[in-house]
Short mmCIF file of C-alpha atoms in Angstrom, two decimals:
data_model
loop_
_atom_site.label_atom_id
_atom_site.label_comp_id
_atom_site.label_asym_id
_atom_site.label_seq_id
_atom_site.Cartn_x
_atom_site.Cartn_y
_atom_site.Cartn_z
CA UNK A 18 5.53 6.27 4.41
CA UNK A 19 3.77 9.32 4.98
CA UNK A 20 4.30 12.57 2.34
CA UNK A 21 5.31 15.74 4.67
CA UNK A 22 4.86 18.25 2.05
CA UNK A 23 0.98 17.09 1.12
CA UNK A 24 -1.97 17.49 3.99
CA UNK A 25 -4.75 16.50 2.21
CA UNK A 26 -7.39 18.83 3.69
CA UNK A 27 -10.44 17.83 2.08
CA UNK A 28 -12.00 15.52 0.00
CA UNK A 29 -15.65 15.72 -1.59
CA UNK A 30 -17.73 13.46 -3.69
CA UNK A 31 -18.63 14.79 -7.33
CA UNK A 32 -20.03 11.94 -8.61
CA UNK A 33 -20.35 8.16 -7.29
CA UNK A 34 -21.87 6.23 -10.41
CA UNK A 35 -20.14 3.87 -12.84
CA UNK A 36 -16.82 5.17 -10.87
CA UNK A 37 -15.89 7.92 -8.24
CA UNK A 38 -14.87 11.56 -8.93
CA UNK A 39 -13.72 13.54 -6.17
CA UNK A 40 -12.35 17.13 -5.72
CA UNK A 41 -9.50 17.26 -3.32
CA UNK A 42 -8.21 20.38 -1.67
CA UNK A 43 -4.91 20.31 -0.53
CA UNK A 44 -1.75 21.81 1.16
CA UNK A 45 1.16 21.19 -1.05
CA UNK A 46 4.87 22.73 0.64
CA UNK A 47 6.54 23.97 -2.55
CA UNK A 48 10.54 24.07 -2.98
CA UNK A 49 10.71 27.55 -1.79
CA UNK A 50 8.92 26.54 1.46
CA UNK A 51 5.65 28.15 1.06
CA UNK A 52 2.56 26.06 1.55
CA UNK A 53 0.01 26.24 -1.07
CA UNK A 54 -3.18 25.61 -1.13
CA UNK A 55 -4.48 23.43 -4.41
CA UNK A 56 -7.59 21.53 -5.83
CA UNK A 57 -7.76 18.94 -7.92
CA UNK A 58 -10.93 16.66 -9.39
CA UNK A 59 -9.04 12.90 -9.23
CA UNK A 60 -11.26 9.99 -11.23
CA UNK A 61 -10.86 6.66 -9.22
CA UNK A 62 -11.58 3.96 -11.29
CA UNK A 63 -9.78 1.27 -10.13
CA UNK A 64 -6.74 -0.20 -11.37
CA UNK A 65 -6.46 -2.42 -14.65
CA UNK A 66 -4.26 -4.78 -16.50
CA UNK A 67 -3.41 -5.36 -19.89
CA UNK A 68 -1.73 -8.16 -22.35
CA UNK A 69 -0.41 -8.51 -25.62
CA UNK A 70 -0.69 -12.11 -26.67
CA UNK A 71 1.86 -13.25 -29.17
CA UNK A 72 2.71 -16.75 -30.81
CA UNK A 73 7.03 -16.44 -31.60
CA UNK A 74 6.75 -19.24 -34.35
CA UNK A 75 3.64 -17.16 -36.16
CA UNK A 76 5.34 -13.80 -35.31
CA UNK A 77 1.47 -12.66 -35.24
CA UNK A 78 -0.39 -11.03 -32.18
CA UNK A 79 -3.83 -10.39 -30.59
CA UNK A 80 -5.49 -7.62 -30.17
CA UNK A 81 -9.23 -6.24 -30.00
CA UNK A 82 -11.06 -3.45 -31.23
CA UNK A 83 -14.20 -1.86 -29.47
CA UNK A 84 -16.38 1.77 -29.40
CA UNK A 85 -14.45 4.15 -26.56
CA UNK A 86 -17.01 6.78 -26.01
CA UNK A 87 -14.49 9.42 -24.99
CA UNK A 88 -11.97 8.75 -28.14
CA UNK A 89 -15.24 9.31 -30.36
CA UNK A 90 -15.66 12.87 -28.10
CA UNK A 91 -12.10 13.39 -28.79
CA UNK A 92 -11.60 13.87 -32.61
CA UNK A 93 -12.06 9.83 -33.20
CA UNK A 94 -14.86 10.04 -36.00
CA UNK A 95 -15.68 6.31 -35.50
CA UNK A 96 -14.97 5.51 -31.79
CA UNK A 97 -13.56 2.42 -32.42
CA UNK A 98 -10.04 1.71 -30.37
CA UNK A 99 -7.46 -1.15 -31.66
CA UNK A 100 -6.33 -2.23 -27.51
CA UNK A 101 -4.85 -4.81 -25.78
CA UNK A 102 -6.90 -6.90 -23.89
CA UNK A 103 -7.24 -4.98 -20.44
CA UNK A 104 -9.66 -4.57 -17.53
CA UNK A 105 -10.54 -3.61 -14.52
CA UNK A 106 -8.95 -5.65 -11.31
CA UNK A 107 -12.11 -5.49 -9.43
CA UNK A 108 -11.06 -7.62 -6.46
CA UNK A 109 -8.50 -9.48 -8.38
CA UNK A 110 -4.68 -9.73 -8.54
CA UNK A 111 -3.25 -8.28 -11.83
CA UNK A 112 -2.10 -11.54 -13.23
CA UNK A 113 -5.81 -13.33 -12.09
CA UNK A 114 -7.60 -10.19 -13.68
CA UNK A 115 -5.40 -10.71 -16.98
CA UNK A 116 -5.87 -14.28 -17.46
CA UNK A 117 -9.88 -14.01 -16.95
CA UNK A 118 -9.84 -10.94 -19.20
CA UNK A 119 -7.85 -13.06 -21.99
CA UNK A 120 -10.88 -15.37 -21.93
CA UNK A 121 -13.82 -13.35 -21.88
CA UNK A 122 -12.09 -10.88 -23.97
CA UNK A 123 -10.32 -12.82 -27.25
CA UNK A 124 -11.38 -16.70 -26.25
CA UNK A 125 -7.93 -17.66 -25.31
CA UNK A 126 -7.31 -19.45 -22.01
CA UNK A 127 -3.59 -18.95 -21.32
CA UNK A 128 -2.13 -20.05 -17.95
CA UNK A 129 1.43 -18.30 -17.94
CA UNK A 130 1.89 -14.60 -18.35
CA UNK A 131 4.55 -11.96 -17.83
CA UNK A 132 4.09 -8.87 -15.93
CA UNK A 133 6.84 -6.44 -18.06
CA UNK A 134 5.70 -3.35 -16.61
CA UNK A 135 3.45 -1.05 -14.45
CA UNK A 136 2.46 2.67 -15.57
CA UNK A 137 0.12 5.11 -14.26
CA UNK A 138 -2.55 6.33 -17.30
CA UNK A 139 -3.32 9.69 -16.93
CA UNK A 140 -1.33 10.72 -13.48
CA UNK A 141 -2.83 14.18 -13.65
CA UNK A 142 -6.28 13.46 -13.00
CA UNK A 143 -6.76 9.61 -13.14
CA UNK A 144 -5.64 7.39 -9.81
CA UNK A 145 -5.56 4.01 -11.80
CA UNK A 146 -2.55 1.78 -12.06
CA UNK A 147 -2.07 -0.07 -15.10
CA UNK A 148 0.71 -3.54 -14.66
CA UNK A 149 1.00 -4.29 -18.29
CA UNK A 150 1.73 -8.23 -19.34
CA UNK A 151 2.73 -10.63 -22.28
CA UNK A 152 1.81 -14.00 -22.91
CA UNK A 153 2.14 -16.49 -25.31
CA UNK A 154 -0.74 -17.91 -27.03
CA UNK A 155 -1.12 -21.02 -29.43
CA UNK A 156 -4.51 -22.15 -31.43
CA UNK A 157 -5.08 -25.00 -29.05
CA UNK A 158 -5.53 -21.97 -26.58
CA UNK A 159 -8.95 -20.60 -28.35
CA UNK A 160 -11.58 -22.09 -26.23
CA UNK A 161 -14.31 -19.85 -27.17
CA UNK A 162 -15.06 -16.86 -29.55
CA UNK A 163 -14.02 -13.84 -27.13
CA UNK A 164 -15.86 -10.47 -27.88
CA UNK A 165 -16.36 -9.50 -23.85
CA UNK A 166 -19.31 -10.50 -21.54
CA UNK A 167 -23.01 -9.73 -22.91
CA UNK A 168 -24.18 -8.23 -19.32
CA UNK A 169 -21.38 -5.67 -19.12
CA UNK A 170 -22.42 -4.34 -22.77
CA UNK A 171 -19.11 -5.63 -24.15
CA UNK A 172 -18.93 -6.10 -28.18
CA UNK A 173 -15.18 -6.88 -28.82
CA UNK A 174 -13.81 -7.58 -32.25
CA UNK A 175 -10.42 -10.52 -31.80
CA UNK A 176 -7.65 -9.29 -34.05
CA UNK A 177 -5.22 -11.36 -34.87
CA UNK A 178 -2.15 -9.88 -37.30
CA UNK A 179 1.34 -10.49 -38.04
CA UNK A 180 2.99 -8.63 -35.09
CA UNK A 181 4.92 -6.21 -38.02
CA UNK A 182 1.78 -4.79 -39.37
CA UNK A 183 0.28 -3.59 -35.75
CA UNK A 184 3.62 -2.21 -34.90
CA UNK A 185 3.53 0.11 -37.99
CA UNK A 186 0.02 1.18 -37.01
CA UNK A 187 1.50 3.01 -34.41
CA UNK A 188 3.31 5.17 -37.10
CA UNK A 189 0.50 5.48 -39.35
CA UNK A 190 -2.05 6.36 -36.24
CA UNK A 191 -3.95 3.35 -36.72
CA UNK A 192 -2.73 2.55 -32.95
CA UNK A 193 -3.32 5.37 -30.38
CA UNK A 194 -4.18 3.55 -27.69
CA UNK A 195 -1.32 4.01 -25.09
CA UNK A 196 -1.24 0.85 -23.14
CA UNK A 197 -1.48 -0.67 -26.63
CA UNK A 198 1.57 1.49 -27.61
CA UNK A 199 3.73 0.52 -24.74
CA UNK A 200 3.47 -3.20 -24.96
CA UNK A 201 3.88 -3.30 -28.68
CA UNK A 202 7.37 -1.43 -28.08
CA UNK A 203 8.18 -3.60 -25.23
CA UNK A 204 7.81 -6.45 -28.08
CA UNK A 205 9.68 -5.13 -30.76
CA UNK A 206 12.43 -4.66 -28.34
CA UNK A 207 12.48 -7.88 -26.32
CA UNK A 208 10.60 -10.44 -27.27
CA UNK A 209 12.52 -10.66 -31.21
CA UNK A 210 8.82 -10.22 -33.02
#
Protein backbone atom coordinates (compact mmCIF):
# COMPACT_ATOMS: atom_id res chain seq x y z
CA UNK A 1 0.00 0.00 0.00
CA UNK A 2 1.33 3.11 -1.11
CA UNK A 3 2.46 6.04 1.71
CA UNK A 4 0.52 9.44 0.62
CA UNK A 5 2.42 11.65 2.83
CA UNK A 6 6.13 10.44 1.41
CA UNK A 7 7.11 11.19 -2.54
CA UNK A 8 10.36 10.04 -2.63
CA UNK A 9 11.91 12.55 -5.06
CA UNK A 10 15.31 11.42 -5.44
CA UNK A 11 17.61 8.90 -4.78
CA UNK A 12 21.55 8.96 -5.38
CA UNK A 13 24.31 6.51 -4.97
CA UNK A 14 27.08 7.44 -2.27
CA UNK A 15 28.81 4.48 -2.22
CA UNK A 16 28.18 0.88 -3.88
CA UNK A 17 31.03 -1.37 -2.28
CA UNK A 18 30.75 -4.01 0.44
CA UNK A 19 26.97 -2.54 0.71
CA UNK A 20 24.91 0.47 -0.72
CA UNK A 21 24.60 4.01 0.77
CA UNK A 22 22.26 6.27 -0.73
CA UNK A 23 21.04 9.86 0.00
CA UNK A 24 17.37 10.24 -0.47
CA UNK A 25 15.55 13.51 -0.85
CA UNK A 26 12.15 13.52 -0.04
CA UNK A 27 8.66 15.16 0.39
CA UNK A 28 7.35 14.26 3.74
CA UNK A 29 3.40 15.95 4.47
CA UNK A 30 3.76 16.80 8.17
CA UNK A 31 0.61 16.80 10.68
CA UNK A 32 0.01 20.39 10.12
CA UNK A 33 -0.26 19.78 6.34
CA UNK A 34 2.78 21.37 5.09
CA UNK A 35 5.02 19.38 2.81
CA UNK A 36 8.59 19.30 3.64
CA UNK A 37 11.28 18.70 1.92
CA UNK A 38 14.02 16.19 3.76
CA UNK A 39 17.31 14.17 3.09
CA UNK A 40 18.44 11.37 4.48
CA UNK A 41 21.78 8.97 3.78
CA UNK A 42 19.91 5.23 4.28
CA UNK A 43 22.71 2.15 4.48
CA UNK A 44 21.13 -0.94 2.68
CA UNK A 45 22.70 -3.85 3.75
CA UNK A 46 20.43 -6.41 3.47
CA UNK A 47 18.46 -8.05 5.99
CA UNK A 48 19.86 -10.63 8.67
CA UNK A 49 18.88 -13.21 11.16
CA UNK A 50 19.94 -14.17 14.40
CA UNK A 51 19.69 -17.25 17.08
CA UNK A 52 20.31 -17.98 20.49
CA UNK A 53 20.92 -21.67 20.86
CA UNK A 54 20.05 -23.12 24.20
CA UNK A 55 20.03 -26.78 25.68
CA UNK A 56 16.83 -26.62 28.69
CA UNK A 57 18.40 -29.70 30.57
CA UNK A 58 22.09 -27.80 30.62
CA UNK A 59 20.37 -24.39 31.16
CA UNK A 60 23.66 -23.20 29.14
CA UNK A 61 23.68 -21.22 25.74
CA UNK A 62 25.76 -20.36 22.63
CA UNK A 63 27.07 -17.54 21.67
CA UNK A 64 30.21 -16.11 19.66
CA UNK A 65 32.55 -13.45 19.98
CA UNK A 66 34.34 -11.64 16.98
CA UNK A 67 36.32 -8.00 16.13
CA UNK A 68 33.30 -5.34 15.02
CA UNK A 69 35.29 -2.63 13.45
CA UNK A 70 32.75 0.07 14.22
CA UNK A 71 32.27 -0.97 18.14
CA UNK A 72 36.25 -0.63 18.30
CA UNK A 73 35.58 3.16 16.54
CA UNK A 74 32.97 3.57 19.08
CA UNK A 75 34.61 3.60 22.60
CA UNK A 76 35.11 -0.47 22.44
CA UNK A 77 38.99 -0.54 23.31
CA UNK A 78 39.21 -4.18 22.07
CA UNK A 79 36.59 -4.57 19.26
CA UNK A 80 35.59 -7.72 20.23
CA UNK A 81 31.49 -8.24 20.33
CA UNK A 82 29.86 -11.26 22.51
CA UNK A 83 26.63 -11.88 19.53
CA UNK A 84 24.33 -14.26 18.62
CA UNK A 85 24.94 -16.10 15.72
CA UNK A 86 23.49 -13.81 12.84
CA UNK A 87 23.99 -13.05 9.15
CA UNK A 88 23.18 -11.75 6.25
CA UNK A 89 20.02 -13.43 4.20
CA UNK A 90 21.68 -13.02 0.95
CA UNK A 91 19.11 -14.82 -1.19
CA UNK A 92 17.88 -16.92 1.60
CA UNK A 93 14.73 -17.23 3.76
CA UNK A 94 15.35 -16.18 7.43
CA UNK A 95 14.96 -19.58 8.90
CA UNK A 96 17.40 -21.19 5.77
CA UNK A 97 19.91 -18.23 6.46
CA UNK A 98 19.80 -19.14 10.35
CA UNK A 99 20.27 -22.74 10.14
CA UNK A 100 23.39 -22.36 7.58
CA UNK A 101 24.71 -19.57 9.81
CA UNK A 102 24.42 -22.01 13.00
CA UNK A 103 26.83 -24.26 11.09
CA UNK A 104 29.39 -22.21 9.68
CA UNK A 105 29.16 -20.01 12.61
CA UNK A 106 29.33 -22.32 16.10
CA UNK A 107 29.49 -26.05 14.30
CA UNK A 108 26.03 -26.95 15.28
CA UNK A 109 23.66 -28.36 12.66
CA UNK A 110 20.17 -27.84 14.13
CA UNK A 111 17.09 -28.56 11.98
CA UNK A 112 14.16 -26.86 14.06
CA UNK A 113 14.18 -23.25 15.02
CA UNK A 114 11.79 -20.59 16.28
CA UNK A 115 11.32 -17.30 14.75
CA UNK A 116 10.26 -15.16 18.25
CA UNK A 117 10.60 -11.91 16.73
CA UNK A 118 11.46 -9.36 13.95
CA UNK A 119 13.08 -5.78 14.73
CA UNK A 120 14.48 -3.18 12.63
CA UNK A 121 18.41 -2.28 13.87
CA UNK A 122 19.04 1.11 13.48
CA UNK A 123 15.57 2.50 11.77
CA UNK A 124 17.10 5.94 11.45
CA UNK A 125 19.62 5.33 8.98
CA UNK A 126 19.91 1.50 8.46
CA UNK A 127 17.08 -0.34 6.04
CA UNK A 128 17.90 -3.93 7.41
CA UNK A 129 15.39 -6.21 9.02
CA UNK A 130 16.52 -8.39 11.64
CA UNK A 131 13.76 -11.83 12.41
CA UNK A 132 15.42 -12.98 15.53
CA UNK A 133 15.16 -17.02 16.41
CA UNK A 134 15.77 -19.74 19.16
CA UNK A 135 16.71 -23.15 18.85
CA UNK A 136 17.59 -25.91 20.80
CA UNK A 137 20.87 -27.47 20.55
CA UNK A 138 22.31 -30.82 22.04
CA UNK A 139 26.19 -32.14 21.78
CA UNK A 140 25.25 -34.70 19.19
CA UNK A 141 24.46 -31.40 17.19
CA UNK A 142 28.36 -30.20 16.98
CA UNK A 143 29.38 -31.40 13.64
CA UNK A 144 32.30 -29.25 13.19
CA UNK A 145 34.35 -26.54 15.08
CA UNK A 146 32.34 -23.28 13.91
CA UNK A 147 34.45 -19.99 13.90
CA UNK A 148 32.77 -18.58 10.35
CA UNK A 149 33.98 -19.28 6.73
CA UNK A 150 37.87 -18.62 5.97
CA UNK A 151 37.02 -16.72 2.49
CA UNK A 152 34.68 -14.18 4.08
CA UNK A 153 37.57 -13.26 6.72
CA UNK A 154 35.45 -14.73 9.52
CA UNK A 155 37.42 -15.66 12.94
CA UNK A 156 34.57 -16.54 15.41
CA UNK A 157 35.21 -17.64 18.95
CA UNK A 158 31.96 -20.55 20.09
CA UNK A 159 30.88 -19.61 23.59
CA UNK A 160 29.17 -21.79 25.37
CA UNK A 161 27.95 -20.63 29.20
CA UNK A 162 25.37 -21.36 31.63
CA UNK A 163 22.49 -19.20 30.24
CA UNK A 164 22.55 -17.15 33.97
CA UNK A 165 25.99 -15.85 33.56
CA UNK A 166 25.38 -14.24 29.84
CA UNK A 167 22.18 -12.80 31.06
CA UNK A 168 24.03 -10.84 33.83
CA UNK A 169 26.52 -9.63 31.23
CA UNK A 170 23.98 -7.54 30.04
CA UNK A 171 23.99 -5.71 33.49
CA UNK A 172 27.58 -5.63 33.89
CA UNK A 173 28.12 -4.37 30.01
CA UNK A 174 29.83 -7.39 29.08
CA UNK A 175 26.74 -7.78 26.50
CA UNK A 176 26.00 -4.69 24.32
CA UNK A 177 25.20 -6.19 21.42
CA UNK A 178 21.43 -5.47 20.81
CA UNK A 179 20.16 -8.39 18.92
CA UNK A 180 22.15 -10.29 21.55
CA UNK A 181 20.21 -8.29 24.23
CA UNK A 182 16.80 -8.96 22.88
CA UNK A 183 16.96 -12.68 22.55
CA UNK A 184 18.58 -13.20 25.88
CA UNK A 185 15.42 -11.31 27.44
CA UNK A 186 13.10 -13.16 25.27
CA UNK A 187 14.80 -16.31 27.16
CA UNK A 188 14.71 -15.31 30.55
CA UNK A 189 11.12 -14.61 30.04
CA UNK A 190 9.84 -17.59 28.05
CA UNK A 191 11.81 -20.21 27.58
CA UNK A 192 12.28 -20.90 31.90
CA UNK A 193 16.39 -20.61 31.47
Amino acid sequence: MENLTIKIQKTEVLANDYYLLNKVTFDYLNKKGVWITQKREVYDRGNGAGILLYNKALKTIILTRQFRLPSYLNGNPGGMLIEVCAGLLDADQPEQCIIRETEEETGYRITDVQKVMETYVSPGAVTEILYLFVGEYTANMKVSEGGGLEHEQEEIEVLEWPFEKAYNMIASGEIKDAKTILLLQYAKINLGL
